[in-house]
Short mmCIF file of C-alpha atoms in Angstrom, two decimals:
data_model
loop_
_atom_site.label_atom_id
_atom_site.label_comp_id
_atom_site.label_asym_id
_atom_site.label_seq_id
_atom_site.Cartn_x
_atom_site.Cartn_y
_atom_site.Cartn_z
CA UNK A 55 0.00 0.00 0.00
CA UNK A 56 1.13 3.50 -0.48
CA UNK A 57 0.25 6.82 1.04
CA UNK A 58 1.33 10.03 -0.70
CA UNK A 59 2.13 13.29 0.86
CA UNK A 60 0.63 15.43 -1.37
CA UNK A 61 2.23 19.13 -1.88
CA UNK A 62 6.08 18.79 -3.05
CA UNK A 63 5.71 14.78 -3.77
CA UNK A 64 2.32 15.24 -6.27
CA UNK A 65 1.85 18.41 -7.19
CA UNK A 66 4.79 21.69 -7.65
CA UNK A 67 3.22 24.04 -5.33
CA UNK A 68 5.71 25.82 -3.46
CA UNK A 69 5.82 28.87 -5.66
CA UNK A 70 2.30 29.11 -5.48
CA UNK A 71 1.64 28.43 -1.61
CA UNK A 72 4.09 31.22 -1.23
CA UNK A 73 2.43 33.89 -2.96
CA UNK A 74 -1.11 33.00 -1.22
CA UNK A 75 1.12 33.40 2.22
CA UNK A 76 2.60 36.41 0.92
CA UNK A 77 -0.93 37.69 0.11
CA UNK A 78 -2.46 36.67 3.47
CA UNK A 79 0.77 38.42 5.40
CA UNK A 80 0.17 41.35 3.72
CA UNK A 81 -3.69 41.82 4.14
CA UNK A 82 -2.60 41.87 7.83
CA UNK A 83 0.29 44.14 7.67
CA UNK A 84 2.31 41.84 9.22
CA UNK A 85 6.24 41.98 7.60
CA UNK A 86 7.88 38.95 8.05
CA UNK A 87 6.78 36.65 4.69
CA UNK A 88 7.18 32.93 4.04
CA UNK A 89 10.43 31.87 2.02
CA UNK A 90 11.44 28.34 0.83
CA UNK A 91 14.18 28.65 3.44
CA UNK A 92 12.22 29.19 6.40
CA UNK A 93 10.67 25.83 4.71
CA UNK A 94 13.40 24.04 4.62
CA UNK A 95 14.10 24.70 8.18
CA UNK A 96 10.55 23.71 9.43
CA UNK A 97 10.28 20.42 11.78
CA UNK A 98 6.52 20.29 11.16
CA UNK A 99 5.46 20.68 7.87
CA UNK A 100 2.14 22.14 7.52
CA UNK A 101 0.49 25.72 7.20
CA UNK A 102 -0.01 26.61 10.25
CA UNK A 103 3.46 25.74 11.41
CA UNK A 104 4.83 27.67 8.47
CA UNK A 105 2.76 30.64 9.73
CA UNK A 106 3.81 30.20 13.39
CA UNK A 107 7.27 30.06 12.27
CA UNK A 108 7.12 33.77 10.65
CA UNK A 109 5.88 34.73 13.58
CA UNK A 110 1.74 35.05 13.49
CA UNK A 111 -0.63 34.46 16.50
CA UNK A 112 -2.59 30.90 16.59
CA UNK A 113 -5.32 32.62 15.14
CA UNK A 114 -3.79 34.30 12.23
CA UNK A 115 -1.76 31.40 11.92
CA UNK A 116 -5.06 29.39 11.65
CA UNK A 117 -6.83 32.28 8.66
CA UNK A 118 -3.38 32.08 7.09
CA UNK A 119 -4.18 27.82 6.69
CA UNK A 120 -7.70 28.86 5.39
CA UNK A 121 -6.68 31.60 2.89
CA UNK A 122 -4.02 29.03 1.43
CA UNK A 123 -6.67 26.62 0.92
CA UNK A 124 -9.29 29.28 -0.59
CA UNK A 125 -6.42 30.56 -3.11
CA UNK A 126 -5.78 26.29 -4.12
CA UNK A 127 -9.33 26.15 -4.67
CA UNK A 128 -9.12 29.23 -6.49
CA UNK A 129 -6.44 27.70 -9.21
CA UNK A 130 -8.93 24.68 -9.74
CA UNK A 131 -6.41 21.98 -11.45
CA UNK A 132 -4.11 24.76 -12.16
CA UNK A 133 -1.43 23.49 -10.01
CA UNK A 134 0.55 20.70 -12.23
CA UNK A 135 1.63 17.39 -11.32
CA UNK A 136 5.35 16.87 -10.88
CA UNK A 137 6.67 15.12 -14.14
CA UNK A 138 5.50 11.59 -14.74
CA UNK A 139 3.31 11.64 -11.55
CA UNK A 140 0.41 11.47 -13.44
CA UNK A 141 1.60 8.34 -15.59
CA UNK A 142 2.91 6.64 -11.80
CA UNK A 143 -0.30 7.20 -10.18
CA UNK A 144 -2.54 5.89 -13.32
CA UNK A 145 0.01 2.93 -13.65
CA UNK A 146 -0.77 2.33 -9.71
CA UNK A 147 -4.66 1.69 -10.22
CA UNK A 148 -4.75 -1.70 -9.38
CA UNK A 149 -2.89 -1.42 -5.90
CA UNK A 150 -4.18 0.60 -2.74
CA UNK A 151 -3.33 3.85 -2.79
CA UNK A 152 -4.35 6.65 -0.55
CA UNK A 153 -2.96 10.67 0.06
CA UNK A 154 -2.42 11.72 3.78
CA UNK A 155 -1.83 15.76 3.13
CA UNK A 156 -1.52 19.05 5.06
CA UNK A 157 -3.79 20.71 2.33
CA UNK A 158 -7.63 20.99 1.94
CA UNK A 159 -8.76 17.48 0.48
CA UNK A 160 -11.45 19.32 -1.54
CA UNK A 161 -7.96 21.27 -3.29
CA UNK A 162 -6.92 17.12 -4.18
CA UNK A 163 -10.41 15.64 -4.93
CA UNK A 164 -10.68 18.07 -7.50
CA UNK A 165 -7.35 18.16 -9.05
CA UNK A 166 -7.53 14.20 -9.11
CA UNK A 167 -11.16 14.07 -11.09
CA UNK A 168 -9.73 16.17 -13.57
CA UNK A 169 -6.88 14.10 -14.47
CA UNK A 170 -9.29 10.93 -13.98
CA UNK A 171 -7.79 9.55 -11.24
CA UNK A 172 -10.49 9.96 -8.34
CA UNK A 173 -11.64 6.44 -8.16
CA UNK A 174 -8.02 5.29 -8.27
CA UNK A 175 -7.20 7.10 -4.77
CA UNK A 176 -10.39 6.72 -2.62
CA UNK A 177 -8.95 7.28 0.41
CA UNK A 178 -7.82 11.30 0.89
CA UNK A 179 -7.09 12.19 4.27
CA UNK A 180 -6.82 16.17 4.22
CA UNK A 181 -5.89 19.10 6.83
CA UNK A 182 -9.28 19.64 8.04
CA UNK A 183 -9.53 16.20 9.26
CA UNK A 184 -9.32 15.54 12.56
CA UNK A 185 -6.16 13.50 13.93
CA UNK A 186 -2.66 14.33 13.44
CA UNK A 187 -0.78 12.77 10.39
CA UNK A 188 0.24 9.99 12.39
CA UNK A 189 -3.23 9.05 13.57
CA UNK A 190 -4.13 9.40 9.60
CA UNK A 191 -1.81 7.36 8.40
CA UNK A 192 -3.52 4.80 10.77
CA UNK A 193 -6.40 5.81 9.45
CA UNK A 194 -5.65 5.41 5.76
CA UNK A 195 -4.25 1.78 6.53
CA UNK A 196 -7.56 0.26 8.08
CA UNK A 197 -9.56 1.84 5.30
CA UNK A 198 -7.84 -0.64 3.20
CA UNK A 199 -7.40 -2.90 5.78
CA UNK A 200 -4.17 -3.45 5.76
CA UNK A 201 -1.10 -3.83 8.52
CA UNK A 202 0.89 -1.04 8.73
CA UNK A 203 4.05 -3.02 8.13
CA UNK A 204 2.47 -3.69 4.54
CA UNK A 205 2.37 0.24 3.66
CA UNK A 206 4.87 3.15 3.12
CA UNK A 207 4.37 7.05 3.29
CA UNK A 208 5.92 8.71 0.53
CA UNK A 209 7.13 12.32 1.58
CA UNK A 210 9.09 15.44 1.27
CA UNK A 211 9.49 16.67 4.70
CA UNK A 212 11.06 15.11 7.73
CA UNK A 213 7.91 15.75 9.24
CA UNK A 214 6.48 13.00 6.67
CA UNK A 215 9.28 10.83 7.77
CA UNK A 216 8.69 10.78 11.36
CA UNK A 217 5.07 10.69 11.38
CA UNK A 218 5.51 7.38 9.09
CA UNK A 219 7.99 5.95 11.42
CA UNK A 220 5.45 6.44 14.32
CA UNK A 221 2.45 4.91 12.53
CA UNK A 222 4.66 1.94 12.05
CA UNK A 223 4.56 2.11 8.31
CA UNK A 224 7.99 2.66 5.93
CA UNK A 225 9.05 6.51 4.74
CA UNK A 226 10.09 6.87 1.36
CA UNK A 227 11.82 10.73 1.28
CA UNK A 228 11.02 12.17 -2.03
CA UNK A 229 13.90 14.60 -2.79
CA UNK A 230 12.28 16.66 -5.69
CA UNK A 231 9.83 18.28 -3.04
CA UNK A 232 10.17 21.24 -0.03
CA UNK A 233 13.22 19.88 1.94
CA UNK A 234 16.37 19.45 0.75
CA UNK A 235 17.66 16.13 0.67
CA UNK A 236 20.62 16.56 3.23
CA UNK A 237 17.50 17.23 5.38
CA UNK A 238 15.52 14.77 4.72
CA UNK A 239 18.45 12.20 4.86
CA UNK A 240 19.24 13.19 8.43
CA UNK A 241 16.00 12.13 9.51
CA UNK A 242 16.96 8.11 8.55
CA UNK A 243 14.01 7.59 5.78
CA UNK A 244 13.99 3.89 5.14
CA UNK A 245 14.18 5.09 1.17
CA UNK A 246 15.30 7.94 -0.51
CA UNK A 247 13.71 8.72 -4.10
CA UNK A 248 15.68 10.98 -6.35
CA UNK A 249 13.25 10.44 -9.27
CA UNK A 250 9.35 9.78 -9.42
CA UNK A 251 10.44 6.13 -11.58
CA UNK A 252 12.18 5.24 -8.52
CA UNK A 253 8.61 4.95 -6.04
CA UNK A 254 8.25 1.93 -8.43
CA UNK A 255 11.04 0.00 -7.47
CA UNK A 256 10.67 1.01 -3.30
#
């Protein structure tokens, strides 16, 4: 079984989830603006740690995880796949597959009817979701029913890695994504991807 991370291992949105940060910082006057280092340098990778981290309250930090998700539902499908995601993820339809993300799962429902690939990933664990990505992981395994020893989390964050590690299912660090891969290395993944072809062969 496989569970994808889905921004920075699916789809390239980094330039674009920093411009709807941007946006949000600067509706509320507030200076300090996300940047892929600050990023790279995140232990927990999700919005509302990346707004904490620059410095806004829990509430703001909380609008500034909404407004992200209103600007991705915004772009519809806009947002592209990574190359040859698209052709792994159609080539996957016979095997459980299921996406355990930090974004809005209305943002990845919709990007993956357009490309056809809804009923090939029914299981979409999003943001809004209650649990931690630990717990969702879990969660994402008995909807398949299968052991957790039987699945791996693909991600690009060590965040990914250790929430895999603690759901008791392998971590796959994909090194195309938001961390670097001398990060994501230190965090002892059981794989490291260089390539999308590689997930194949993991």
């Amino acid at each position: 079984m496989a569970i994808f991370d889905y921004d920075g291992v699916l789809v390239d949105s980094l330039e674009k989830a920093l411009s709807a940060g941007c946006e949000y910082c600067r509706s509320v006057n507030h200076d300090r603006l996300p940047t892929e280092a600050i990023i790279g340098s995140l232990e927990k990778m999700t919005y509302f740690d990346l707004a904490r981290a620059i410095g806004l309250s829990k509430n703001d930090a909380e609008r500034y995880s909404l407004y992200t998700f209103d600007r991705f539902r915004n772009m519809g499908s806009a947002i592209a796949f990574f190359p040859e995601i698209e052709m792994l993820l159609h080539n996957m339809a016979t095997r459980n597959v299921a996406i355990v993300s930090g974004n809005d799962r209305e943002v990845i429902s919709a990007k993956l009817f357009v490309h056809s690939l809804k009923d090939t990933i029914p299981c979409i664990l999003g943001a809004l979701e209650p649990g931690d990505k630990t717990e969702k992981i879990g969660q994402a395994c008995r909807f398949f029913g299968v052991a957790p020893g039987n699945a791996c989390m693909i991600g690009d964050s060590t965040s990914d890695i250790c929430h895999a590690r603690q759901a008791g299912v392998r971590s796959i660090a994909a090194t195309w994504g938001w961390q670097s891969r001398e990060k994501l290395v230190g965090e002892n993944p059981d794989f490291v991807v260089d390539n999308v072809r590689a997930v194949s062969y993991t």
